[in-house]
């Protein structure tokens, strides 16, 4: 393997040493309660730490071998890690099996990446590949839409699947809404969940206090959230990008703290319960109608079934999400949408060209907030119970992660990212506690390796056409 | 008057802790212009390493509090500094030259990762730290109320002042400090003149993390309880302190920390403790809107 091997070994040893230093206290000594008088004691985890450090050593060595072009040694190291991770040998904890196995996979992927990438690019360059790419770009969205529309009619669509579908679509809608703010206008909003909360509490309060229905409140909730967006946005949108991010985060937290502490209005941490669900032409989805209402089965004659309500909710959120998408797509072609994209690229040039940055940003902020308000009132109607706990910063971070992973500005990317980030962890329930860890890591890795997201979209939506050859 | 004096003493103690964290924000912002959103989590890690260190000390039978504190302080600073170095190396360095919001998004990712890492390895329940230093000194009595400085509060303020003086000296007098100030003014030019920019930035993160570790230890000793989520709120408050004092300015960070401590304690003492965090967030928003350069900061000119 040549003279580079000692250097690689040294590098891997250094990495392992740093990893050992990082993990020594936090991983090695697990603090456990031993009764209130005695305080804490330790549960020593040094075996775990040792396995992890060895895996990191081998992993780093494999990665640098792959980077040097030493395919076979790297593949062997990757295979060894993969076999240890997936094999019958008992490691100290289940997490370590995942850790070691994924490290092996990572090395193999890294080794094969250059040739796979080359092959992929070549295939795409060929004439058949080019037409396939074009057809894919043209039809992929429609295929996804068709799948989404027929999903509830499929035999496998049981309660769990439908629940998951509603959840994913809610995040798709939030992602599309935030995409207007982050992806198009380039404003990093870390308090997006505040507008979601405004929408949810608007519906919860108006329906439980004043008896208004879902469809009557929906526009009100959107308008309220948009108003909040404008009131909050107006003073702060002059700020530079990262300051704006922190201020929106501050606003998000202020709204949450107010929801917790303003007990007279919001019932505080206990939340608001028994929120009525949405109705279809006045018919409720329940076995027995409340006085003065009829149920869906009475209206249509279809016998009552518990999943009807879920299917109805599913189509509502699908419709709301599609409206968001359509709205965003059309906005991009309007002057204000083009101004958003221009502002994202260069604010100073925009100002020189006579675009008013504050107003332009404000429209993006308010429209994004409006869609969060819609989604929020849907959330309240679906859950029938809301409390400030649903509107913590981490929700904003998840929505942001969806937008970032999908590729800022890409509509299809948001869908893929929502399925990936929301759907996968729900399917693999046992990964539950590692889900947020994976979220965080994914955000870092995407920024480092693919800052434009899964599907990069940074092309302007509208281009000036080049003059046709030969002039006019 | 007595109540006021007591609140003042408490506020200065709290402000010292915020100031120590704020220095990390301000140094990093000064040198590479990014908000190190994960800094609050580094503080939290420092608190956890201190907690584990104190338990190890008691298991080893080190009974003397000063010895234990100094040992734990050094160990926590060293090991937390490794976190600072690693974060910069893995999550921020590859993003230099990427678009402007990329490091911030990456930092949010680091923050979520670290929180969940500690939650998974140490558990989600709050951890009691026990009382390491007790007792105090009664300054005076008035209105039937003893105004008291605990030894712990004295230790916190003294440690903070000593460290502040030390770091000010490092920045002002040593070659490392000169390199840092050079990078702060113009990274490219500093690199052309032979400053090892990567190393300087790394050391900035190491210093910030070490100070955050001290703050973590003092926080643990002062409140007695920590959990994996303390970094979020403390981080935002310290960031507010850094912005209030003028981001990029070391004395500003300390001043801002003190002011935030005062605001928080007096708001809780005289108005309502439920809204004390809202008060801090509101200060953050107001300062950024009306005086984004803070009290001691220099105005920033955006160049094309």
XYZ file of C-alpha atoms in Angstrom:
776
model
C 0.000 0.000 0.000
C 2.974 2.221 -0.171
C 4.538 4.769 2.062
C 1.282 6.562 2.869
C 0.103 3.829 5.199
C 1.905 5.060 8.341
C 0.480 8.529 7.800
C -3.024 7.108 7.386
C -2.631 4.973 10.493
C -1.469 7.983 12.450
C -4.413 10.011 11.233
C -6.862 7.262 12.160
C -5.242 6.890 15.583
C -5.554 10.620 16.156
C -9.245 10.531 15.218
C -9.827 7.609 17.546
C -7.986 9.441 20.314
C -10.171 12.534 19.907
C -13.274 10.329 19.871
C -12.107 8.652 23.071
C -11.583 12.051 24.689
C -15.048 13.166 23.589
C -16.730 10.062 24.896
C -14.642 9.449 28.018
C -16.885 11.258 30.490
C -20.203 11.588 28.719
C -20.361 8.021 27.390
C -18.050 6.241 29.824
C -19.751 7.292 33.047
C -23.502 7.014 32.883
C -24.977 8.787 35.903
C -27.823 6.966 37.611
C -30.029 7.992 40.498
C -29.626 5.947 43.658
C -32.224 7.533 45.879
C -32.663 11.152 46.802
C -30.318 11.201 49.800
C -27.294 9.550 48.221
C -27.377 11.478 44.954
C -25.870 9.899 41.888
C -23.767 6.905 41.109
C -22.175 5.546 37.949
C -23.011 2.847 35.537
C -19.711 2.314 33.725
C -19.958 1.995 29.949
C -16.314 1.624 28.983
C -16.915 -1.486 26.882
C -19.317 0.509 24.701
C -16.838 3.330 24.476
C -14.010 0.973 23.497
C -16.055 -0.665 20.745
C -17.110 2.729 19.406
C -13.532 4.021 19.425
C -12.240 0.941 17.601
C -15.041 1.308 15.053
C -14.108 4.947 14.568
C -10.444 4.015 14.109
C -11.252 1.393 11.472
C -13.851 3.673 9.899
C -11.494 6.586 9.563
C -8.783 4.336 8.160
C -11.228 2.892 5.636
C -12.464 6.318 4.577
C -8.983 7.673 4.037
C -7.968 4.532 2.147
C -10.995 5.024 -0.076
C -10.059 8.642 -0.585
C -6.554 7.496 -1.609
C -8.083 5.217 -4.219
C -7.131 1.988 -2.384
C -10.369 0.232 -3.222
C -9.841 -3.305 -2.068
C -8.409 -2.618 1.397
C -11.201 -0.098 1.986
C -13.872 -2.528 0.830
C -12.452 -5.239 3.085
C -12.471 -2.915 6.105
C -16.023 -1.859 5.284
C -17.133 -5.452 4.929
C -15.510 -6.379 8.243
C -17.344 -3.571 10.041
C -20.582 -4.447 8.298
C -20.291 -8.110 9.289
C -19.445 -7.249 12.888
C -22.399 -4.861 13.010
C -24.933 -7.187 11.453
C -23.413 -10.452 12.650
C -24.288 -12.643 15.592
C -21.358 -11.506 17.764
C -22.789 -9.741 20.773
C -21.770 -6.113 21.146
C -22.485 -4.312 24.446
C -25.571 -2.521 23.155
C -28.010 -2.591 20.248
C -26.990 0.921 19.294
C -23.416 -0.238 18.724
C -24.623 -2.812 16.194
C -26.183 0.023 14.231
C -23.162 2.232 14.739
C -20.622 -0.347 13.555
C -22.809 -1.610 10.726
C -23.513 1.887 9.416
C -19.803 2.724 9.612
C -19.122 -0.294 7.376
C -21.822 0.785 4.945
C -20.396 4.284 4.902
C -16.938 3.032 3.929
C -18.347 0.840 1.167
C -20.473 3.696 -0.136
C -17.493 6.046 -0.048
C -15.343 3.529 -1.925
C -17.886 2.907 -4.638
C -19.030 6.516 -4.849
C -16.589 7.813 -7.502
C -17.294 5.051 -10.003
C -21.013 5.012 -9.254
C -21.160 8.757 -9.659
C -19.249 8.577 -12.940
C -21.530 5.839 -14.245
C -24.576 7.822 -13.192
C -23.381 10.983 -14.884
C -22.519 9.060 -18.046
C -25.922 7.426 -18.113
C -27.514 10.803 -17.712
C -25.445 12.292 -20.508
C -26.509 9.619 -22.990
C -29.467 10.485 -25.198
C -31.742 7.902 -23.606
C -30.716 9.082 -20.162
C -31.420 12.671 -21.082
C -34.920 11.937 -22.293
C -35.537 9.768 -19.219
C -34.409 12.592 -16.939
C -36.655 15.025 -18.712
C -39.628 12.674 -18.585
C -38.879 11.940 -14.925
C -38.777 15.611 -14.048
C -41.976 16.135 -15.985
C -43.978 13.206 -14.617
C -42.530 12.464 -11.191
C -44.674 15.032 -9.426
C -47.837 13.825 -11.145
C -47.077 10.204 -10.262
C -46.561 11.176 -6.621
C -49.837 13.090 -6.712
C -51.689 10.109 -8.180
C -50.255 7.836 -5.476
C -51.307 10.341 -2.807
C -54.851 10.580 -4.203
C -55.542 6.851 -4.453
C -53.680 5.951 -1.251
C -56.778 5.869 1.055
C -58.616 3.564 -1.357
C -55.899 0.923 -1.263
C -56.518 -2.216 0.768
C -53.388 -1.716 2.874
C -54.576 1.714 4.045
C -55.403 0.844 7.634
C -55.672 3.297 10.460
C -51.932 3.396 11.108
C -51.031 4.077 7.493
C -53.661 6.783 7.208
C -52.448 8.437 10.390
C -48.952 8.446 9.026
C -50.177 9.801 5.696
C -51.929 12.694 7.434
C -48.829 13.384 9.505
C -46.516 13.384 6.499
C -48.850 15.597 4.489
C -49.051 18.060 7.376
C -45.281 18.349 7.328
C -45.260 18.552 3.537
C -47.622 21.485 3.766
C -45.564 23.162 6.474
C -42.432 22.490 4.440
C -43.953 24.080 1.347
C -45.077 27.047 3.406
C -41.658 27.511 4.945
C -40.069 26.973 1.567
C -41.612 30.245 0.424
C -39.793 32.006 3.251
C -36.516 30.078 3.324
C -36.180 28.627 -0.137
C -37.533 31.437 -2.262
C -36.925 34.572 -0.259
C -33.823 33.271 1.529
C -34.996 34.333 4.997
C -34.054 31.845 7.692
C -37.106 31.598 9.930
C -36.480 29.621 13.112
C -39.818 30.521 14.667
C -42.106 29.131 12.019
C -43.935 26.989 14.532
C -45.208 30.174 16.208
C -47.539 30.813 13.267
C -48.584 27.188 13.332
C -49.470 27.745 16.985
C -51.398 30.901 16.145
C -53.477 28.976 13.622
C -54.066 26.085 15.997
C -55.090 28.284 18.908
C -57.291 30.440 16.662
C -59.312 27.414 15.633
C -59.326 25.886 19.108
C -60.558 29.074 20.768
C -63.024 30.175 18.092
C -64.581 26.727 17.853
C -64.798 25.934 21.561
C -65.743 29.460 22.710
C -67.859 30.742 19.832
C -68.934 27.542 18.123
C -67.519 28.443 14.731
C -66.923 25.598 12.282
C -63.636 24.496 10.735
C -64.298 25.948 7.299
C -65.352 29.306 8.722
C -62.257 29.514 10.912
C -59.752 28.348 8.307
C -59.513 31.705 6.495
C -59.635 33.573 9.804
C -56.767 31.475 11.169
C -54.748 32.084 8.019
C -55.426 35.800 8.180
C -54.537 35.955 11.863
C -51.285 34.094 11.323
C -50.432 36.326 8.373
C -51.165 39.395 10.489
C -48.874 38.036 13.175
C -46.266 37.464 10.510
C -46.534 41.039 9.353
C -46.551 42.554 12.824
C -43.538 40.505 13.857
C -41.832 40.771 10.512
C -42.119 44.465 9.899
C -39.558 45.629 12.446
C -37.138 42.739 12.051
C -36.932 42.104 8.338
C -34.370 44.834 7.915
C -31.943 42.673 9.858
C -29.244 40.601 8.234
C -29.866 36.880 7.678
C -28.477 35.311 10.818
C -29.784 38.022 13.142
C -33.188 37.545 11.584
C -32.951 33.821 12.328
C -32.254 34.441 16.002
C -34.985 37.058 16.319
C -37.564 34.736 14.771
C -36.422 32.076 17.203
C -36.955 34.576 20.011
C -40.460 35.331 18.752
C -41.276 31.652 18.552
C -40.253 31.204 22.155
C -42.122 34.329 23.278
C -45.337 33.037 21.724
C -44.882 29.655 23.376
C -44.188 31.219 26.776
C -47.222 33.463 26.411
C -49.354 30.432 25.546
C -48.097 28.725 28.689
C -48.549 31.684 31.005
C -51.698 33.391 29.731
C -53.889 30.862 31.486
C -57.143 32.870 31.198
C -57.089 32.712 27.435
C -55.223 29.549 26.563
C -55.741 27.384 29.637
C -51.950 27.340 30.039
C -49.931 24.121 29.993
C -53.114 22.048 30.383
C -54.098 22.931 26.830
C -57.487 23.047 25.133
C -59.461 19.857 24.667
C -62.619 18.603 22.926
C -62.071 20.682 19.818
C -64.649 19.729 17.166
C -63.402 18.095 13.990
C -64.030 19.422 10.487
C -67.413 18.838 8.849
C -68.376 17.862 5.302
C -71.307 20.029 4.140
C -72.365 20.269 7.757
C -72.123 16.550 8.475
C -69.887 15.441 11.338
C -67.763 12.321 11.384
C -68.880 10.523 14.502
C -71.078 7.640 15.449
C -73.642 9.850 17.168
C -74.208 13.414 16.071
C -74.261 16.223 18.631
C -77.673 17.936 18.939
C -78.602 19.885 15.837
C -76.080 18.125 13.547
C -76.289 15.078 11.343
C -73.563 12.509 10.871
C -71.910 11.631 7.631
C -73.524 8.186 7.585
C -76.992 9.672 8.093
C -76.425 12.072 5.231
C -75.048 9.593 2.729
C -76.424 6.284 3.948
C -72.921 4.776 4.103
C -72.606 2.831 7.367
C -70.386 4.393 10.011
C -66.762 3.388 10.030
C -63.980 4.758 12.223
C -61.598 5.290 9.319
C -63.986 7.597 7.438
C -62.937 10.496 9.589
C -59.276 9.816 8.911
C -59.835 9.528 5.167
C -61.697 12.833 5.245
C -58.889 14.488 7.206
C -56.414 13.006 4.746
C -58.148 14.581 1.775
C -58.447 17.920 3.557
C -54.740 18.101 4.272
C -53.920 16.829 0.778
C -56.062 19.610 -0.640
C -54.538 22.234 1.652
C -51.034 21.079 0.787
C -51.776 21.172 -2.920
C -53.181 24.679 -2.604
C -49.955 25.696 -0.881
C -47.905 24.128 -3.627
C -49.929 25.645 -6.437
C -49.835 29.027 -4.768
C -46.062 28.882 -4.390
C -45.568 27.742 -7.974
C -47.737 30.524 -9.357
C -46.225 33.156 -7.062
C -42.815 32.391 -8.457
C -43.877 33.602 -11.852
C -45.313 36.867 -10.575
C -43.070 39.886 -10.198
C -43.078 39.556 -6.428
C -41.937 35.927 -6.657
C -39.120 36.862 -8.959
C -38.207 39.638 -6.562
C -37.984 37.008 -3.769
C -35.554 34.931 -5.751
C -33.535 37.982 -6.668
C -33.413 39.105 -3.045
C -32.177 35.699 -1.990
C -29.292 35.989 -4.403
C -28.222 39.571 -3.826
C -29.991 42.091 -1.687
C -27.791 45.021 -2.522
C -28.247 44.576 -6.264
C -32.003 44.369 -5.711
C -32.014 47.615 -3.843
C -30.043 49.218 -6.623
C -32.705 48.024 -9.080
C -35.510 49.607 -7.104
C -36.957 46.591 -5.323
C -38.134 47.477 -1.837
C -36.507 44.721 0.211
C -38.609 45.170 3.342
C -41.965 44.959 1.575
C -40.866 42.076 -0.590
C -39.608 40.108 2.387
C -42.725 40.985 4.314
C -44.974 39.444 1.669
C -42.954 36.232 1.744
C -43.007 36.181 5.532
C -46.746 36.848 5.746
C -47.646 34.295 3.066
C -45.498 31.660 4.717
C -47.140 32.477 8.046
C -50.597 32.236 6.481
C -50.000 28.673 5.311
C -48.648 27.770 8.738
C -51.893 29.182 10.141
C -53.946 26.946 7.844
C -51.880 23.928 8.811
C -52.208 24.880 12.470
C -55.987 24.987 12.437
C -55.992 21.665 10.606
C -53.708 20.270 13.294
C -56.063 21.443 16.045
C -59.068 19.949 14.243
C -57.243 16.661 13.750
C -55.818 16.308 17.250
C -58.900 17.709 19.040
C -56.507 18.685 21.789
C -53.658 21.176 21.711
C -51.208 22.414 24.282
C -48.105 24.599 24.137
C -45.973 21.450 24.136
C -46.772 20.859 20.477
C -45.151 24.134 19.488
C -41.590 23.919 20.747
C -38.480 25.018 18.903
C -37.679 21.489 17.817
C -40.786 21.502 15.595
C -39.460 24.564 13.803
C -36.140 22.796 13.452
C -37.811 19.697 11.973
C -39.693 21.759 9.406
C -36.503 23.605 8.586
C -34.659 20.295 8.273
C -37.273 19.125 5.774
C -36.797 22.235 3.664
C -33.026 22.097 3.895
C -32.795 18.393 3.152
C -35.210 18.666 0.269
C -33.209 21.408 -1.314
C -34.199 24.962 -0.583
C -36.671 26.098 -3.191
C -37.497 22.640 -4.529
C -41.128 21.558 -4.124
C -40.639 17.851 -4.875
C -37.599 17.806 -2.607
C -39.772 18.850 0.330
C -42.062 15.870 -0.291
C -39.164 13.432 -0.424
C -37.587 14.938 2.669
C -40.856 14.823 4.615
C -41.336 11.153 3.728
C -37.737 10.459 4.691
C -37.644 12.434 7.937
C -41.192 11.874 9.206
C -42.195 8.607 7.559
C -39.113 6.501 8.152
C -38.816 7.117 11.912
C -42.513 6.359 12.332
C -42.149 3.072 10.477
C -39.097 2.031 12.459
C -40.493 2.704 15.872
C -37.560 1.153 17.716
C -35.352 3.855 16.282
C -37.561 6.394 18.027
C -35.106 7.674 20.566
C -32.378 8.020 17.955
C -34.621 9.921 15.607
C -33.671 13.401 16.739
C -30.014 12.425 16.849
C -30.310 11.390 13.216
C -32.120 14.663 12.421
C -29.293 16.720 13.799
C -26.616 14.676 12.091
C -28.521 14.793 8.812
C -28.664 18.589 8.961
C -24.914 18.821 9.484
C -24.039 16.218 6.850
C -26.298 17.794 4.240
C -24.768 21.193 4.821
C -21.268 19.729 4.545
C -21.723 17.408 1.580
C -24.757 18.611 -0.309
C -25.605 22.148 0.772
C -28.153 22.468 -2.010
C -30.217 19.554 -0.660
C -31.459 16.336 -2.245
C -32.898 18.148 -5.222
C -31.069 21.334 -5.897
C -33.195 24.126 -7.176
C -31.554 27.438 -7.464
C -32.373 28.262 -11.016
C -34.513 31.331 -11.419
C -38.121 30.291 -12.085
C -38.412 32.683 -14.985
C -35.614 33.455 -17.393
C -35.217 36.077 -20.004
C -35.137 34.247 -23.318
C -31.988 34.544 -25.334
C -32.481 36.381 -28.573
C -33.260 33.902 -31.371
C -30.378 33.306 -33.771
C -30.275 35.779 -36.581
C -31.850 38.532 -34.560
C -35.369 39.747 -35.015
C -33.195 48.225 50.267
C -32.142 44.906 51.724
C -34.238 43.056 49.170
C -32.731 45.178 46.442
C -29.166 44.511 47.592
C -29.797 40.794 47.805
C -31.248 40.774 44.291
C -28.279 42.772 43.066
C -25.867 40.195 44.471
C -27.832 37.355 42.869
C -27.996 39.218 39.581
C -24.240 39.800 39.457
C -23.623 36.091 40.073
C -25.976 35.047 37.316
C -24.603 37.735 35.027
C -21.074 36.400 35.521
C -22.166 32.971 34.286
C -23.955 34.433 31.262
C -20.955 36.603 30.545
C -18.643 33.585 30.418
C -20.879 31.868 27.882
C -21.343 35.092 25.934
C -17.593 35.382 25.396
C -17.691 32.196 23.335
C -20.379 33.625 21.068
C -18.684 36.944 20.711
C -15.203 35.576 19.938
C -16.502 33.214 17.263
C -18.719 35.877 15.752
C -15.868 38.336 15.745
C -13.531 36.019 13.922
C -15.692 34.200 11.358
C -18.964 36.103 11.530
C -21.161 33.149 12.354
C -23.558 32.548 15.227
C -22.332 29.391 16.890
C -25.768 28.106 17.744
C -24.283 24.992 19.347
C -22.396 26.978 21.967
C -25.183 26.572 24.518
C -24.847 22.823 24.087
C -21.114 23.027 24.664
C -21.916 24.768 27.951
C -24.326 21.931 28.786
C -21.624 19.345 28.040
C -19.260 21.267 30.297
C -21.830 21.115 33.082
C -22.225 17.366 32.626
C -18.481 16.718 32.609
C -18.228 18.782 35.806
C -21.027 16.794 37.391
C -19.300 13.528 36.545
C -15.983 14.980 37.694
C -17.393 15.936 41.101
C -18.845 12.463 41.576
C -15.505 10.894 40.647
C -13.791 13.184 43.155
C -16.103 12.073 45.915
C -15.612 8.414 44.935
C -11.843 8.923 45.044
C -12.252 10.439 48.483
C -11.075 13.961 47.682
C -12.820 15.698 50.541
C -11.376 19.167 50.263
C -13.714 21.374 48.234
C -11.042 23.742 46.798
C -8.954 20.833 45.495
C -12.001 19.193 43.958
C -13.140 22.443 42.345
C -9.751 23.179 40.802
C -9.365 19.606 39.547
C -12.830 19.490 38.063
C -12.400 22.932 36.565
C -9.233 21.929 34.723
C -10.591 18.582 33.567
C -13.890 20.068 32.409
C -12.110 22.871 30.533
C -9.791 20.433 28.788
C -12.406 17.903 27.772
C -15.036 20.455 26.768
C -12.418 22.216 24.685
C -12.115 18.991 22.658
C -15.808 19.299 21.882
C -15.336 22.869 20.725
C -12.428 21.845 18.510
C -14.272 18.858 17.033
C -17.422 20.824 16.282
C -15.484 23.444 14.415
C -13.443 20.863 12.529
C -16.369 18.691 11.454
C -19.352 20.993 11.121
C -18.080 24.491 10.393
C -14.695 24.347 8.688
C -15.949 22.562 5.553
C -18.585 25.281 5.206
C -16.295 28.258 5.040
C -17.080 29.815 1.697
C -20.481 28.160 1.431
C -23.573 30.346 1.373
C -24.130 32.530 4.355
C -26.805 30.592 6.204
C -25.105 27.207 5.776
C -22.990 27.373 8.965
C -26.008 28.473 10.999
C -28.107 25.542 9.759
C -25.201 23.215 10.418
C -24.881 24.685 13.918
C -28.561 24.008 14.599
C -27.907 20.429 13.529
C -24.946 20.181 15.911
C -27.068 21.594 18.695
C -29.837 19.009 18.176
C -27.263 16.234 17.877
C -25.477 17.140 21.101
C -28.698 17.471 23.069
C -29.855 14.045 21.996
C -26.404 12.546 22.444
C -26.387 13.597 26.080
C -30.016 12.579 26.535
C -29.232 9.116 25.177
C -26.035 8.587 27.116
C -26.964 10.276 30.390
C -30.741 10.003 30.492
C -33.417 12.641 30.271
C -34.045 13.137 33.980
C -32.635 16.172 35.775
C -29.399 15.313 37.591
C -28.875 16.613 41.127
C -25.340 17.841 41.667
C -25.291 18.042 45.431
C -23.905 20.927 47.418
C -20.189 21.351 47.046
C -19.721 24.692 48.776
C -22.030 25.887 51.519
C -22.122 28.776 53.934
C -21.746 32.463 53.395
C -21.247 35.824 54.975
C -23.960 38.173 56.233
C -23.218 41.641 54.900
C -25.844 43.563 56.865
C -29.355 43.255 58.126
C -32.145 45.660 57.382
C -35.934 45.462 57.517
C -35.579 42.114 59.273
C -33.856 40.679 56.236
C -30.276 39.398 56.075
C -28.333 40.379 53.007
C -26.037 37.490 52.388
C -23.215 36.650 50.039
C -22.655 32.927 49.863
C -19.110 31.643 49.427
C -20.312 30.081 46.222
C -21.346 33.446 44.837
C -17.963 34.839 45.775
C -16.227 31.940 44.069
C -18.300 32.446 40.921
C -17.520 36.130 40.696
C -13.820 35.657 41.496
C -13.358 32.833 38.986
C -15.110 34.902 36.339
C -13.059 38.005 36.993
C -9.789 36.053 36.995
C -10.645 34.276 33.752
C -11.797 37.493 32.120
C -8.550 39.177 33.065
C -6.598 36.189 31.794
C -8.378 36.085 28.449
C -8.155 39.829 27.980
C -4.422 39.496 28.532
C -4.209 36.639 26.000
C -6.067 38.648 23.381
C -4.164 41.850 24.035
C -0.621 40.651 24.632
C 0.173 37.231 23.223
C 0.973 36.336 19.639
C -2.106 34.132 19.543
C -4.224 37.133 20.490
C -2.566 39.220 17.809
C -3.335 36.533 15.247
C -6.932 36.399 16.401
C -7.333 40.114 16.093
C -5.719 40.013 12.663
C -8.158 37.328 11.510
C -11.008 39.336 12.915
C -10.077 42.294 10.764
C -9.386 40.469 7.530
C -8.982 36.726 7.226
C -7.497 36.749 3.728
C -4.939 39.391 4.514
C -3.986 37.649 7.737
C -3.435 34.431 5.784
C -1.242 36.262 3.274
C 0.858 37.617 6.109
C 1.569 34.143 7.412
C -1.063 33.729 10.091
C -2.213 30.139 10.307
C -5.892 30.939 9.938
C -7.223 27.414 10.490
C -5.240 27.029 13.682
C -6.316 30.443 14.960
C -9.990 29.732 14.356
C -9.656 26.315 15.985
C -8.046 27.880 19.039
C -10.833 30.453 19.211
C -13.356 27.647 19.424
C -11.203 25.852 22.005
C -11.022 28.968 24.170
C -14.745 29.624 23.865
C -15.549 26.038 24.788
C -13.202 26.114 27.778
C -14.921 29.229 29.108
C -18.312 27.622 28.485
C -17.130 24.634 30.524
C -16.276 26.952 33.416
C -19.708 28.495 33.111
C -21.189 25.005 33.088
C -19.393 24.068 36.282
C -20.439 27.285 38.016
C -24.016 26.800 36.829
C -24.010 23.271 38.228
C -22.673 24.484 41.569
C -25.086 27.428 41.709
C -28.320 25.695 40.758
C -27.430 22.178 41.868
C -29.464 20.546 39.095
C -28.751 20.129 35.395
C -30.357 18.302 32.513
C -29.637 17.873 28.832
C -31.810 20.847 27.893
C -30.156 23.618 29.932
C -28.008 24.662 26.982
C -30.882 25.971 24.897
C -32.148 28.667 27.231
C -28.759 29.555 28.684
C -27.361 29.713 25.175
C -30.020 32.114 23.949
C -29.653 34.297 27.014
C -25.907 34.406 26.616
C -26.295 35.192 22.948
C -28.619 38.017 23.922
C -25.926 39.187 26.298
C -23.336 39.114 23.528
C -25.623 41.075 21.197
C -26.587 43.547 23.903
C -22.964 44.248 24.739
C -22.019 44.490 21.086
C -21.157 41.264 19.336
C -17.470 40.910 18.654
C -16.430 42.832 21.738
C -15.054 41.009 24.791
C -15.840 43.652 27.423
C -19.193 43.993 25.719
C -19.935 40.325 26.325
C -19.178 40.685 30.011
C -21.231 43.880 30.292
C -24.079 42.289 28.369
C -23.996 39.228 30.611
C -24.199 41.434 33.668
C -27.128 43.391 32.222
C -28.998 40.233 31.268
C -28.440 38.871 34.774
C -29.793 42.129 36.222
C -32.814 42.152 33.928
C -33.676 38.552 34.583
C -33.294 38.670 38.362
C -35.024 41.997 38.851
C -37.833 41.128 36.476
C -38.420 37.924 38.406
C -38.030 39.698 41.737
C -40.292 42.675 41.103
C -42.708 41.666 38.323
C -43.347 38.046 37.517
C -41.060 35.067 37.367
C -43.188 33.439 34.638
C -42.341 36.134 32.151
C -38.646 36.548 32.978
C -37.596 34.610 29.872
C -40.001 36.636 27.758
C -38.310 39.762 29.108
C -34.915 38.497 27.964
C -36.210 37.529 24.518
C -37.909 40.897 24.201
C -34.606 42.612 25.040
C -32.920 40.556 22.336
C -35.499 41.585 19.755
C -35.451 45.235 20.792
C -31.669 45.494 20.768
C -31.399 43.866 17.364
C -34.026 46.196 15.939
C -32.891 49.469 17.408
C -29.191 49.014 18.020
C -27.861 45.956 16.214
C -24.313 46.952 17.073
C -25.058 46.698 20.785
C -23.621 48.932 23.465
C -19.918 48.578 22.750
C -19.876 47.139 19.229
C -18.552 48.725 16.103
C -20.954 49.323 13.219
C -20.614 46.730 10.510
C -20.438 47.835 6.929
C -21.706 45.307 4.453
C -19.467 45.153 1.428
C -20.506 43.862 -1.949
